[in-house]
Structure formats: structure tokens, C-alpha cells
Coordinates of N, CA and C in Angstrom, one line a residue:
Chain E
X1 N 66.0 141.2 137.5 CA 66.1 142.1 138.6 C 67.5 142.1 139.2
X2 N 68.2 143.2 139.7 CA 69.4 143.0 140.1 C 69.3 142.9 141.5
X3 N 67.8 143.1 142.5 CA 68.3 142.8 143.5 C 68.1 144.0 144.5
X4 N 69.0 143.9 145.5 CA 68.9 145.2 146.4 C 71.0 145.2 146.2
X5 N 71.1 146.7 145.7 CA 72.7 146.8 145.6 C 72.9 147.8 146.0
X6 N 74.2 148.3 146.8 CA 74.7 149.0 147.6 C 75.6 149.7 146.9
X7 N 75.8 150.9 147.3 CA 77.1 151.8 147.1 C 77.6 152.4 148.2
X8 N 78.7 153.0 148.1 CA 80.1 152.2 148.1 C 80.3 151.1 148.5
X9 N 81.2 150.4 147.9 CA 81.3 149.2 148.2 C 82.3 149.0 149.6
X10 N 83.1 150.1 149.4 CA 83.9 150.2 150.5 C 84.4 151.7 150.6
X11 N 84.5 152.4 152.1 CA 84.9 153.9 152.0 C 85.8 154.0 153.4
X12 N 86.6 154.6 153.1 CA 87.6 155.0 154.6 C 87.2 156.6 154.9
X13 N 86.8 156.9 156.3 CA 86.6 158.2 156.7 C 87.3 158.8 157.9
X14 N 87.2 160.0 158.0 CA 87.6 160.1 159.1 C 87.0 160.8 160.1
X15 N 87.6 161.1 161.0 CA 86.5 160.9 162.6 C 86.2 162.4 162.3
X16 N 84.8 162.6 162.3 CA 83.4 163.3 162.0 C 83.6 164.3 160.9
X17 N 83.8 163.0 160.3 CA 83.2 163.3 158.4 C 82.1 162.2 158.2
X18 N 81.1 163.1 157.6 CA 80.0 162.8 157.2 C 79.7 162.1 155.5
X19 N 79.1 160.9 155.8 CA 78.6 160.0 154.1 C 77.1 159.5 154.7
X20 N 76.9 159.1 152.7 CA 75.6 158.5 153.0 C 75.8 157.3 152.4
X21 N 75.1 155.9 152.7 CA 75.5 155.0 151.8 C 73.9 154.5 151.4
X22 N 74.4 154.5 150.2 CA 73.4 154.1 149.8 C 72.4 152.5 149.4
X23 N 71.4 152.4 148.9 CA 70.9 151.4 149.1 C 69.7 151.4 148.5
X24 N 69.4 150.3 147.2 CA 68.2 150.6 146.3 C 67.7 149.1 145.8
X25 N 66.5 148.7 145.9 CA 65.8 147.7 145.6 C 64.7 147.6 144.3
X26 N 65.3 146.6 143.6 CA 64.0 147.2 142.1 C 63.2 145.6 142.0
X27 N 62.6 145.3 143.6 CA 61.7 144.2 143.6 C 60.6 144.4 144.2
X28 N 60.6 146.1 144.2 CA 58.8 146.7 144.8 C 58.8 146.4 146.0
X29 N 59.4 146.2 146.8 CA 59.5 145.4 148.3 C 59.0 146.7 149.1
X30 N 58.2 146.6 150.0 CA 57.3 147.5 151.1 C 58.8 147.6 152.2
X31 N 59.4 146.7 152.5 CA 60.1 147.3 153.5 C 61.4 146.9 153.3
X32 N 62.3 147.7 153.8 CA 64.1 148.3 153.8 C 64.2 148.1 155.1
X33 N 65.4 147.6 155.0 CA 66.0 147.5 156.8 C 67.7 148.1 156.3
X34 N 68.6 148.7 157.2 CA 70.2 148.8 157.9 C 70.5 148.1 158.9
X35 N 71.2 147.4 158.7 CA 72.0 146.0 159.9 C 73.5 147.0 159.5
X36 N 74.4 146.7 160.8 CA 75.7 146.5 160.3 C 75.9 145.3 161.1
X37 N 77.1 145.0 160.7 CA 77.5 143.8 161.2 C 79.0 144.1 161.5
X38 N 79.5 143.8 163.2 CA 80.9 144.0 163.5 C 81.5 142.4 162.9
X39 N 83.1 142.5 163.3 CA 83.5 141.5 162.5 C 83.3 140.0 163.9
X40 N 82.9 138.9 163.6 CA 83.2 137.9 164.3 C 81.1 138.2 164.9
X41 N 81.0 139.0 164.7 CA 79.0 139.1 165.2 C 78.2 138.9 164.2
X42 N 77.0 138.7 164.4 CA 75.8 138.8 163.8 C 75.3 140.5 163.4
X43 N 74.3 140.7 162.9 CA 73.4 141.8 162.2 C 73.3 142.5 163.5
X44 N 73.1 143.4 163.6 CA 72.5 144.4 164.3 C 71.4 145.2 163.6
X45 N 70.3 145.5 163.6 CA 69.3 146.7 163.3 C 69.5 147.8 163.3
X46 N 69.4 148.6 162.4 CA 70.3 150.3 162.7 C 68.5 150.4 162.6
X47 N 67.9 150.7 161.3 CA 66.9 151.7 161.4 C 66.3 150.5 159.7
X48 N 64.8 150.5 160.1 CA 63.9 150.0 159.3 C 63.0 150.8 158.4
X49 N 62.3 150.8 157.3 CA 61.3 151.2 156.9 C 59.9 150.9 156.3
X50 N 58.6 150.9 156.9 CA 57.7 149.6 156.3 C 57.0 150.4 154.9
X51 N 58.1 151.6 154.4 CA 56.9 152.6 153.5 C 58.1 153.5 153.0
X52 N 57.6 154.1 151.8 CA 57.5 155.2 151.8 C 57.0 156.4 152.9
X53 N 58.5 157.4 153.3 CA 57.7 158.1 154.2 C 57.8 158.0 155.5
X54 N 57.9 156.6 155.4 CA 57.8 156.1 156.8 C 59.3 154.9 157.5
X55 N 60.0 155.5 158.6 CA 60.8 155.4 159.1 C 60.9 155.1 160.3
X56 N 61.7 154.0 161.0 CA 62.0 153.8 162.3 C 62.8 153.6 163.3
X57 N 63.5 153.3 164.3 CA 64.5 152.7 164.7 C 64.5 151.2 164.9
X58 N 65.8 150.9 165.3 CA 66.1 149.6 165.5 C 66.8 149.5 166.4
X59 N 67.8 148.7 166.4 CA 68.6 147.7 167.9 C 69.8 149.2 168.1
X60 N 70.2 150.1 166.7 CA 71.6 150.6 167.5 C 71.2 151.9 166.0
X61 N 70.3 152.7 166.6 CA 70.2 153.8 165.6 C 71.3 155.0 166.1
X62 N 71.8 155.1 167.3 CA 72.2 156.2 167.7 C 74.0 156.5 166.5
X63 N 73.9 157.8 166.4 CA 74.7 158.4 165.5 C 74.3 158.2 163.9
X64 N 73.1 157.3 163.4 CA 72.8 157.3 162.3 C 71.4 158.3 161.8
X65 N 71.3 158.6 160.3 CA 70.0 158.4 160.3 C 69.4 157.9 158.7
X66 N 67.9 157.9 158.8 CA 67.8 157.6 157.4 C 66.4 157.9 156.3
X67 N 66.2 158.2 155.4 CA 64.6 158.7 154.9 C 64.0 157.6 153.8
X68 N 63.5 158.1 153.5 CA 62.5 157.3 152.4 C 61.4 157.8 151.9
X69 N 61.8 158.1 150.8 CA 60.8 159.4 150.0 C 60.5 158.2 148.8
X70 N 61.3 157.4 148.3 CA 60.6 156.3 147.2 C 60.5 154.6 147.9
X71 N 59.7 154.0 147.0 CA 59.9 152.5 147.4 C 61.3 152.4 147.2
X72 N 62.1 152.0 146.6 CA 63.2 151.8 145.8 C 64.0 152.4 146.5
X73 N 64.7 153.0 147.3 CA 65.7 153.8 148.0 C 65.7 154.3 149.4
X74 N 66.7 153.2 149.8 CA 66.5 153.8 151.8 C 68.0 154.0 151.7
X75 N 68.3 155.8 151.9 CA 69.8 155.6 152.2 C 69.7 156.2 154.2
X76 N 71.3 155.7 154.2 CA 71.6 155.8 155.5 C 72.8 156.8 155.6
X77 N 72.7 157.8 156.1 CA 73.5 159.0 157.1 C 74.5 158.6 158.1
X78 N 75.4 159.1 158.0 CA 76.1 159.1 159.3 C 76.9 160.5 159.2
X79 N 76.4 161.2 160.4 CA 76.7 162.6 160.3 C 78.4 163.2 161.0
X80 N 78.2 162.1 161.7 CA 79.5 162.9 162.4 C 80.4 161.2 162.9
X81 N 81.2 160.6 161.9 CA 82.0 159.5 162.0 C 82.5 159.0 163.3
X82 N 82.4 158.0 163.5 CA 83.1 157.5 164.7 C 83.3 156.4 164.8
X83 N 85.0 156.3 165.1 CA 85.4 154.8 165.0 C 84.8 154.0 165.6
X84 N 83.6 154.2 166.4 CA 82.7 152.8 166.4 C 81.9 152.1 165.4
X85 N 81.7 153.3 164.3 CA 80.9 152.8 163.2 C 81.8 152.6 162.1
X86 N 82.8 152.0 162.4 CA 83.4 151.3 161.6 C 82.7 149.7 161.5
X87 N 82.2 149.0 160.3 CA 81.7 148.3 160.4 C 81.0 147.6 159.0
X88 N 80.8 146.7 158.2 CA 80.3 146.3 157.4 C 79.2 146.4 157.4
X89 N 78.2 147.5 156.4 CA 76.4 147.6 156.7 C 75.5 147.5 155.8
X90 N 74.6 146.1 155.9 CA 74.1 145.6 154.8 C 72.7 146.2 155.0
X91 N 72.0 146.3 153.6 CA 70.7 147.0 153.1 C 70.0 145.8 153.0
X92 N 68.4 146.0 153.6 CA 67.7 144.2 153.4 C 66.4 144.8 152.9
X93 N 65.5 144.0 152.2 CA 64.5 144.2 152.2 C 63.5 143.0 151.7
X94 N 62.1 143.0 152.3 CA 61.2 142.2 152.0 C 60.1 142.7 151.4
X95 N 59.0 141.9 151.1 CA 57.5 142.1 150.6 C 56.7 142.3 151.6
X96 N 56.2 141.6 152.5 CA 55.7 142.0 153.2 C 56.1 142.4 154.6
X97 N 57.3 141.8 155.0 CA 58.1 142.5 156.4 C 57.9 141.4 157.4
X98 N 57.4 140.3 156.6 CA 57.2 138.9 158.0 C 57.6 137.8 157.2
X99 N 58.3 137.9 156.0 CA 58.9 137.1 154.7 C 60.2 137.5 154.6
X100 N 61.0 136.4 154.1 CA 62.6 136.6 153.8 C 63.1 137.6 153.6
X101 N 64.1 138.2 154.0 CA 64.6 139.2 153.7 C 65.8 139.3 152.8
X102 N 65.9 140.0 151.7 CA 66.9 139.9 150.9 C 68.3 140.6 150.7
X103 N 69.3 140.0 150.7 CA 70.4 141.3 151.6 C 71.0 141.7 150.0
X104 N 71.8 143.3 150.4 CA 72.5 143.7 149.3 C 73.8 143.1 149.9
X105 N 74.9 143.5 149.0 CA 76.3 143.0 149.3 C 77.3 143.6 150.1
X106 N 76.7 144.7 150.9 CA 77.6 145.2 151.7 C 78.1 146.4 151.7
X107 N 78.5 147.6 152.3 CA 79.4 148.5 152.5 C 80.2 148.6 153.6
X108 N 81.7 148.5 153.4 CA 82.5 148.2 154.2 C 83.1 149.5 154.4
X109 N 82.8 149.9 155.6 CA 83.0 151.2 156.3 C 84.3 150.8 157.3
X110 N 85.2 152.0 157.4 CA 86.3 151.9 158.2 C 86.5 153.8 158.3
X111 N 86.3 153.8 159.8 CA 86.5 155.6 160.4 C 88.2 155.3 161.2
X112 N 89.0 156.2 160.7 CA 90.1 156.9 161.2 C 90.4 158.0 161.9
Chain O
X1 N 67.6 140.8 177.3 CA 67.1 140.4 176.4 C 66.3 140.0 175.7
X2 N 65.5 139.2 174.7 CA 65.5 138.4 173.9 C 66.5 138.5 172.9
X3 N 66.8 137.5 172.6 CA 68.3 136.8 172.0 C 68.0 135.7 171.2
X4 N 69.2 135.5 170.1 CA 69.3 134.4 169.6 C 70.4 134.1 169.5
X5 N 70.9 132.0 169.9 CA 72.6 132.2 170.0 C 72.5 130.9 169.3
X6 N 73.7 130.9 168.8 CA 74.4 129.2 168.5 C 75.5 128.8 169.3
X7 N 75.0 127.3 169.7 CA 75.9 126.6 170.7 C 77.6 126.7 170.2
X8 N 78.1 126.5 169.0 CA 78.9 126.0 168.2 C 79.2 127.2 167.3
X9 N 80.7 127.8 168.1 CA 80.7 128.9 167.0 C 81.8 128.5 165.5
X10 N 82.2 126.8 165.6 CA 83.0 126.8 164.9 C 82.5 125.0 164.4
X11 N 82.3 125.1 163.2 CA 82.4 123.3 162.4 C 82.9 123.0 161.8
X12 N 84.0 121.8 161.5 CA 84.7 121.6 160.5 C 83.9 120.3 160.1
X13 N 83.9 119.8 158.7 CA 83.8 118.8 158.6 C 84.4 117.9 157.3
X14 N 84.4 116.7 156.8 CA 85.1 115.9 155.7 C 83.8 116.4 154.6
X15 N 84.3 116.7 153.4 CA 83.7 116.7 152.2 C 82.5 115.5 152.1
X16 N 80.9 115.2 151.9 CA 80.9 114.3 151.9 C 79.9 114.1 153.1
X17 N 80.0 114.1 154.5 CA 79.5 114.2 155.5 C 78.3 115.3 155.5
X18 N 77.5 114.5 156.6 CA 76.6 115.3 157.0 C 77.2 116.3 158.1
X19 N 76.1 118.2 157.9 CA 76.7 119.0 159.1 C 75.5 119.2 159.9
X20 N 75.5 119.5 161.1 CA 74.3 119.8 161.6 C 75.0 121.2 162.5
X21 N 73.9 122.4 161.9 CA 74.3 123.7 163.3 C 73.5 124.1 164.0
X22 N 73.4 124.0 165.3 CA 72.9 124.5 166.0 C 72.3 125.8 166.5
X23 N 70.8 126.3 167.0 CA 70.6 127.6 167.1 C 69.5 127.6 168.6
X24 N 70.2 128.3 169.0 CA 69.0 128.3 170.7 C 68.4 129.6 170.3
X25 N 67.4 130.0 170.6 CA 66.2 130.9 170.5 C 65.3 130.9 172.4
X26 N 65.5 132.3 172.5 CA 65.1 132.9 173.9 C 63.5 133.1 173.8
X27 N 63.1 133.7 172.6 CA 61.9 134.9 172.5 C 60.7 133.8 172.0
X28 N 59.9 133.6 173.1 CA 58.7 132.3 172.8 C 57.6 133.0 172.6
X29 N 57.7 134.1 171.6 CA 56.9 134.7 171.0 C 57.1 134.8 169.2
X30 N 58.7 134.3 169.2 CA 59.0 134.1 167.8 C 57.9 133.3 166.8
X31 N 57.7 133.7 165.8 CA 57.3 133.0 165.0 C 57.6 132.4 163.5
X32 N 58.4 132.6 163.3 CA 59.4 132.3 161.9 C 60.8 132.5 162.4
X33 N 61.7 131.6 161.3 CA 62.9 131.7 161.5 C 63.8 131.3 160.5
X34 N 64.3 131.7 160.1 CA 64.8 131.5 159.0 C 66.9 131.2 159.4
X35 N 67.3 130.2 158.1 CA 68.6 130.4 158.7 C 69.4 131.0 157.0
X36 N 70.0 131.8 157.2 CA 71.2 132.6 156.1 C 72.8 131.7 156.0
X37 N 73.1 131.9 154.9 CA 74.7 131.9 154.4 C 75.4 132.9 154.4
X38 N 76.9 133.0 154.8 CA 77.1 134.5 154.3 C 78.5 133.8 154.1
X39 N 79.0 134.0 152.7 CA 80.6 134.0 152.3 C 81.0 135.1 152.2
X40 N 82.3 134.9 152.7 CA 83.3 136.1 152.9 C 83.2 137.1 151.8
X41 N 82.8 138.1 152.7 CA 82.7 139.2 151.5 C 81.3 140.0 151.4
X42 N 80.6 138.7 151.3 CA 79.2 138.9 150.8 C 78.3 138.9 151.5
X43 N 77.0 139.7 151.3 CA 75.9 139.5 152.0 C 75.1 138.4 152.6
X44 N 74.4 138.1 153.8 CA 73.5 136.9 154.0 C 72.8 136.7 152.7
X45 N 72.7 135.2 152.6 CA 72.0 134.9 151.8 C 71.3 133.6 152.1
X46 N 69.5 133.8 151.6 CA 68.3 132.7 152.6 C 68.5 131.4 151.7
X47 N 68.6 130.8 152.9 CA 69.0 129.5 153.0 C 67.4 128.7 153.1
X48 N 66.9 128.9 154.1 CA 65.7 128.0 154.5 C 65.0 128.9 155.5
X49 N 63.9 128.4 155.6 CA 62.8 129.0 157.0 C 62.0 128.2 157.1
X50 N 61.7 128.2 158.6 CA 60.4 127.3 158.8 C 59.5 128.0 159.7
X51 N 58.5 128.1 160.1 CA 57.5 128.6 160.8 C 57.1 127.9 161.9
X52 N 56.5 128.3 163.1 CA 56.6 128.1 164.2 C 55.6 126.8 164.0
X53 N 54.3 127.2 163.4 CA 53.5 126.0 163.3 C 53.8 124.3 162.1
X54 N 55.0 124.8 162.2 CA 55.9 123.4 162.0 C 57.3 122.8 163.0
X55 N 57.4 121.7 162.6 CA 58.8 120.9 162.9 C 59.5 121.0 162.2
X56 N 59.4 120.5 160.8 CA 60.7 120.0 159.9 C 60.3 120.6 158.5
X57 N 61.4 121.2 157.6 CA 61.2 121.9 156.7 C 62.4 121.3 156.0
X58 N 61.9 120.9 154.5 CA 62.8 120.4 153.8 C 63.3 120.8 152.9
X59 N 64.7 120.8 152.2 CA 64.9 121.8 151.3 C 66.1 121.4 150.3
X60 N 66.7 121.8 149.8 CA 67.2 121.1 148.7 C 68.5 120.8 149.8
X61 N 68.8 119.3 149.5 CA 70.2 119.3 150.7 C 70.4 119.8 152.0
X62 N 69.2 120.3 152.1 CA 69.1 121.0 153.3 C 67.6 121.0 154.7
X63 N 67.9 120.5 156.1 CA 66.9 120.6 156.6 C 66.7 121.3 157.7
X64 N 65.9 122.2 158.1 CA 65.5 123.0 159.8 C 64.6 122.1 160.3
X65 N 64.8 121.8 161.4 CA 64.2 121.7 162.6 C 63.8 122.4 163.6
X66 N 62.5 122.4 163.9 CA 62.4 123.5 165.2 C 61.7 122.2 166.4
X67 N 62.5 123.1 167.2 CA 61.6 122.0 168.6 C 61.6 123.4 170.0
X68 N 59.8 123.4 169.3 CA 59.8 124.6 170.4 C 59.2 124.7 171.7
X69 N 59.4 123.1 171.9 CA 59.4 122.9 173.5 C 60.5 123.3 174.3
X70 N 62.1 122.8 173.5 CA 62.9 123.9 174.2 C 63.9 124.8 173.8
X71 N 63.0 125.2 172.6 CA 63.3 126.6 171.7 C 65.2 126.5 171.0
X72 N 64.6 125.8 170.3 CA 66.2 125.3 169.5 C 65.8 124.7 167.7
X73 N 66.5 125.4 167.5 CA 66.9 125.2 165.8 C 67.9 124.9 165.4
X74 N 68.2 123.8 164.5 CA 69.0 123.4 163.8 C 69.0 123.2 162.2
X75 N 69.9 123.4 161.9 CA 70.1 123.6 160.2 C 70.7 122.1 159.8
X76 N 70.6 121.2 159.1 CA 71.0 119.9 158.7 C 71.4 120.3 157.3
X77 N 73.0 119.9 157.0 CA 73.5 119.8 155.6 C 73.8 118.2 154.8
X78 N 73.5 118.4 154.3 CA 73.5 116.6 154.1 C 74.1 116.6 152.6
X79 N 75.6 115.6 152.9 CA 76.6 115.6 152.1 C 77.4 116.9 151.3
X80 N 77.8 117.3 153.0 CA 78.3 119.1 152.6 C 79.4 119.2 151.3
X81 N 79.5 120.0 150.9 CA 80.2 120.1 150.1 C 81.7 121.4 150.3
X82 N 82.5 121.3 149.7 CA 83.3 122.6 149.7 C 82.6 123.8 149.7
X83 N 81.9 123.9 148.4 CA 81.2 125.1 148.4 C 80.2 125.8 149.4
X84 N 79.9 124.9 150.6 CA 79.1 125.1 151.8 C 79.9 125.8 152.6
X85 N 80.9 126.0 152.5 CA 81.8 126.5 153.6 C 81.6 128.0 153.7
X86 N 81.3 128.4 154.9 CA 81.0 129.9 154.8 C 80.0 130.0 156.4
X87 N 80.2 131.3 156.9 CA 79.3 131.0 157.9 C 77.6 131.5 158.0
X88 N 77.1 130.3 158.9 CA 75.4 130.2 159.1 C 75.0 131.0 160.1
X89 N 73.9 131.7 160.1 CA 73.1 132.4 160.6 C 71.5 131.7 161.1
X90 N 71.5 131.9 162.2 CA 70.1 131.8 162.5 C 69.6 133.1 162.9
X91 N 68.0 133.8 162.1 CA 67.7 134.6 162.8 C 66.0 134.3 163.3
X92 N 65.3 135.2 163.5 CA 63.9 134.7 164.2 C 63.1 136.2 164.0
X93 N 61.8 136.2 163.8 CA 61.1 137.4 163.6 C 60.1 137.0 164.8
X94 N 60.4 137.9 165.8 CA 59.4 137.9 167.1 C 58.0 138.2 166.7
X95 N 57.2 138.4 165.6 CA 55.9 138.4 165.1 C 55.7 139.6 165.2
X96 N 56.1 140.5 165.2 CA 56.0 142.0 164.8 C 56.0 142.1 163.5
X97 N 54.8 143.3 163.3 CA 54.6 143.3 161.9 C 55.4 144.0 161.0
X98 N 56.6 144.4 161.1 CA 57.3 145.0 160.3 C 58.6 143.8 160.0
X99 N 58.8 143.1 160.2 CA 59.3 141.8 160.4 C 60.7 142.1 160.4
X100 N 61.3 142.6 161.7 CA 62.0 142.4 162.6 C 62.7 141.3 162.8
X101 N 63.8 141.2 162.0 CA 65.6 139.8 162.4 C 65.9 139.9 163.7
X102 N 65.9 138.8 164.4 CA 66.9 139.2 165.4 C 67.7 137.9 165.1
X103 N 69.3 138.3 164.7 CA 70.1 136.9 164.6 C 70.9 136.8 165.5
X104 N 71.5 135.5 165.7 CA 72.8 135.3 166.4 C 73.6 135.4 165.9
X105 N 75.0 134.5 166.5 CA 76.5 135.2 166.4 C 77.2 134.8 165.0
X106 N 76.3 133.6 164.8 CA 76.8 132.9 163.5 C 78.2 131.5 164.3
X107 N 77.5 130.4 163.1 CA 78.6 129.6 163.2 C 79.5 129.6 161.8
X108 N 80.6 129.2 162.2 CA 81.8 128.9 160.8 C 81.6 127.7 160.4
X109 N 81.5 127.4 159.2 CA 81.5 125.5 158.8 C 82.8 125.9 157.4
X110 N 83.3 124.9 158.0 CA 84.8 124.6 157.1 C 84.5 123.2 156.5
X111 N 84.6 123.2 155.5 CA 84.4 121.9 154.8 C 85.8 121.2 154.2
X112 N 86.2 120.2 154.4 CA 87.6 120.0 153.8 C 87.8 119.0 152.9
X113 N 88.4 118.9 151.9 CA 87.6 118.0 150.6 C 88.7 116.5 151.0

């Protein structure tokens, strides 16, 4: 299994230009989570999913968003850039959503 | 809030030595907690968890403590090594069913051979 792996690994944007980063898990896992993490902080919760279909928020959804039409693939949106969401943002996922969560390796965002 | 923090945003220690990090926890509705690695670069990666209906969780070189009388977790490294260096995360799932991280700020452990 490779895991939960992320694309781009890193992308520079600029202020309200729009990407999606992606994020795919091939361990059957029921639920995807978006954290970013500023530098020198902890995880923050952008937006969770316990399903296919099914979508949520978390700690700091605002200017993001994100879907989930397969198990295997939660991507995240950001429609209109802003050098606040500059920020490293890791894809997690578990089995049942009350069990460890397994992180991909990151996408290291920087808006200009 | 509910929050989770570490006392100690920074540890150095001798190659060899034991490390102990510290983790305070607000939310006395948590029930799991788990603590992460994360080296430069790279994603958290699970370290250990222990569950509310325990104390002490043991693990390879590695032990959690919870003492949830006054809501504090600690990570024990025993006989750290260089390759430990990197910073620890404590986070905590408030029992919600979609299982919900809430971490703190993270400590640094520097190991020096």
C-alpha cells in the first residue's frame, strides 16, 4: 500500500488564483481529514469526511472547500488565494474515525 | 476553548538518555490520545496512543502516560537516539464520532550524539 499521498508537493500562487490539492488513500479508510499546519504550530482542521458523499467542516474551513464522490479521494479547493493560506496541508485518514490517523506527506503552499 | 498544549516547547538531550514531553489536555471529555512524530519535511507520523480507560501504554522504546486527574500526558523516550530528533505532537479525540484531532503546538527534541 502506498499509503495516503499528496500532490503537489509544493506550489507557489498568487493572490486569487485558484488550485486543488490533491489527496488519495488506497487503505479503504471511511474517513479523510485537511489540517494545514502554519510554521512553528500544530494541525489545524480545514474540513473532514466520514463517507463518500459526505462532507464537513472543521476548525478553519473559511476560503476552502472540498468533495468526495470516491472512498479513495478527498481533494481540497481553494478558490480565491490568500496569503493567509499560505501554509503546509496535510491529507489524514482513518478506519473508523476514532483510530489513528494516517498522514500523507504534505503540500507546501506559498500565495504571493 | 478546549485545547491541547505542551509545557515545553523545546528539549535537548545527550544521545543515550532518557526524554520525557510533556502534554496538558483541557477537554475532560477526551477519550483517546495519541502522540505523533513529525521530521522536517514530513508528515506526522503515529507514535503511540493510549485510551482514557488506561494509565500507561507501552511501546517499543517508548511510553504514554495519562493521569486524568489532572489531565496531562506524557511521552517517555528511553535511550533517545539521534534519529528521535524531530518534533512531538500530542493530540486528543474529544469522543466524537468522526474522530476529530485536536493537537497542540508541538515540542522540538534535539538529540546530540
Amino acid at each position: 500500500n502506498a499509503g495516503v499521498t499528496q500532490t503537489p508537493k509544493f506550489r507557489i500562487l498568487k493572490i486569487g488564483q485558484s488550485m486543488t490539492l490533491q489527496c488519495t488513500q488506497d487503505m479503504n479508510h471511511n474517513y479523510m481529514y485537511w489540517y494545514r499546519q502554519d510554521p512553528g504550530m500544530g494541525l489545524k482542521l480545514i474540513y473532514y469526511s466520514v463517507g463518500a458523499g459526505i462532507t464537513d467542516k472543521g476548525e478553519v474551513p473559511n476560503g476552502y472547500n472540498v468533495s468526495r464522490s470516491t472512498t479513495e479521494d478527498f481533494p481540497l479547493r481553494l478558490e480565491l488565494a490568500a496569503p493567509s493560506q499560505t501554509s503546509v496541508y496535510f491529507c489524514a485518514s482513518s478506519y473508523l474515525g476514532e483510530e489513528t490517523q494516517y498522514f500523507g506527506p504534505g503540500t507546501r503552499l506559498l500565495v504571493l | 476553548g478546549e485545547s491541547v498544549g505542551l509545557h515545553l516547547p523545546t528539549l535537548s538531550v545527550q544521545e543515550g538518555d532518557n526524554s520525557i514531553i510533556n502534554c496538558a489536555y483541557s477537554n475532560s471529555a477526551s477519550d483517546y490520545f495519541i502522540w505523533y512524530k513529525q521530521e522536517s519535511g514530513k508528515g506526522p507520523q503515529f507514535i503511540i496512543d493510549i485510551r482514557s480507560n488506561m494509565d500507561k501504554r507501552q511501546g517499543q522504546r517508548v511510553t504514554v502516560l495519562l493521569n486524568k486527574t489532572v489531565k496531562h500526558l506524557s511521552l517517555q523516550i528511553a535511550a533517545t537516539q539521534p534519529g528521535d530528533s524531530a518534533v512531538y505532537f500530542c493530540a486528543e479525540n474529544d469522543g466524537t464520532s468522526y474522530g476529530k484531532l485536536t493537537f497542540g503546538q508541538g515540542t522540538i527534541l534535539t538529540v546530540h550524539p
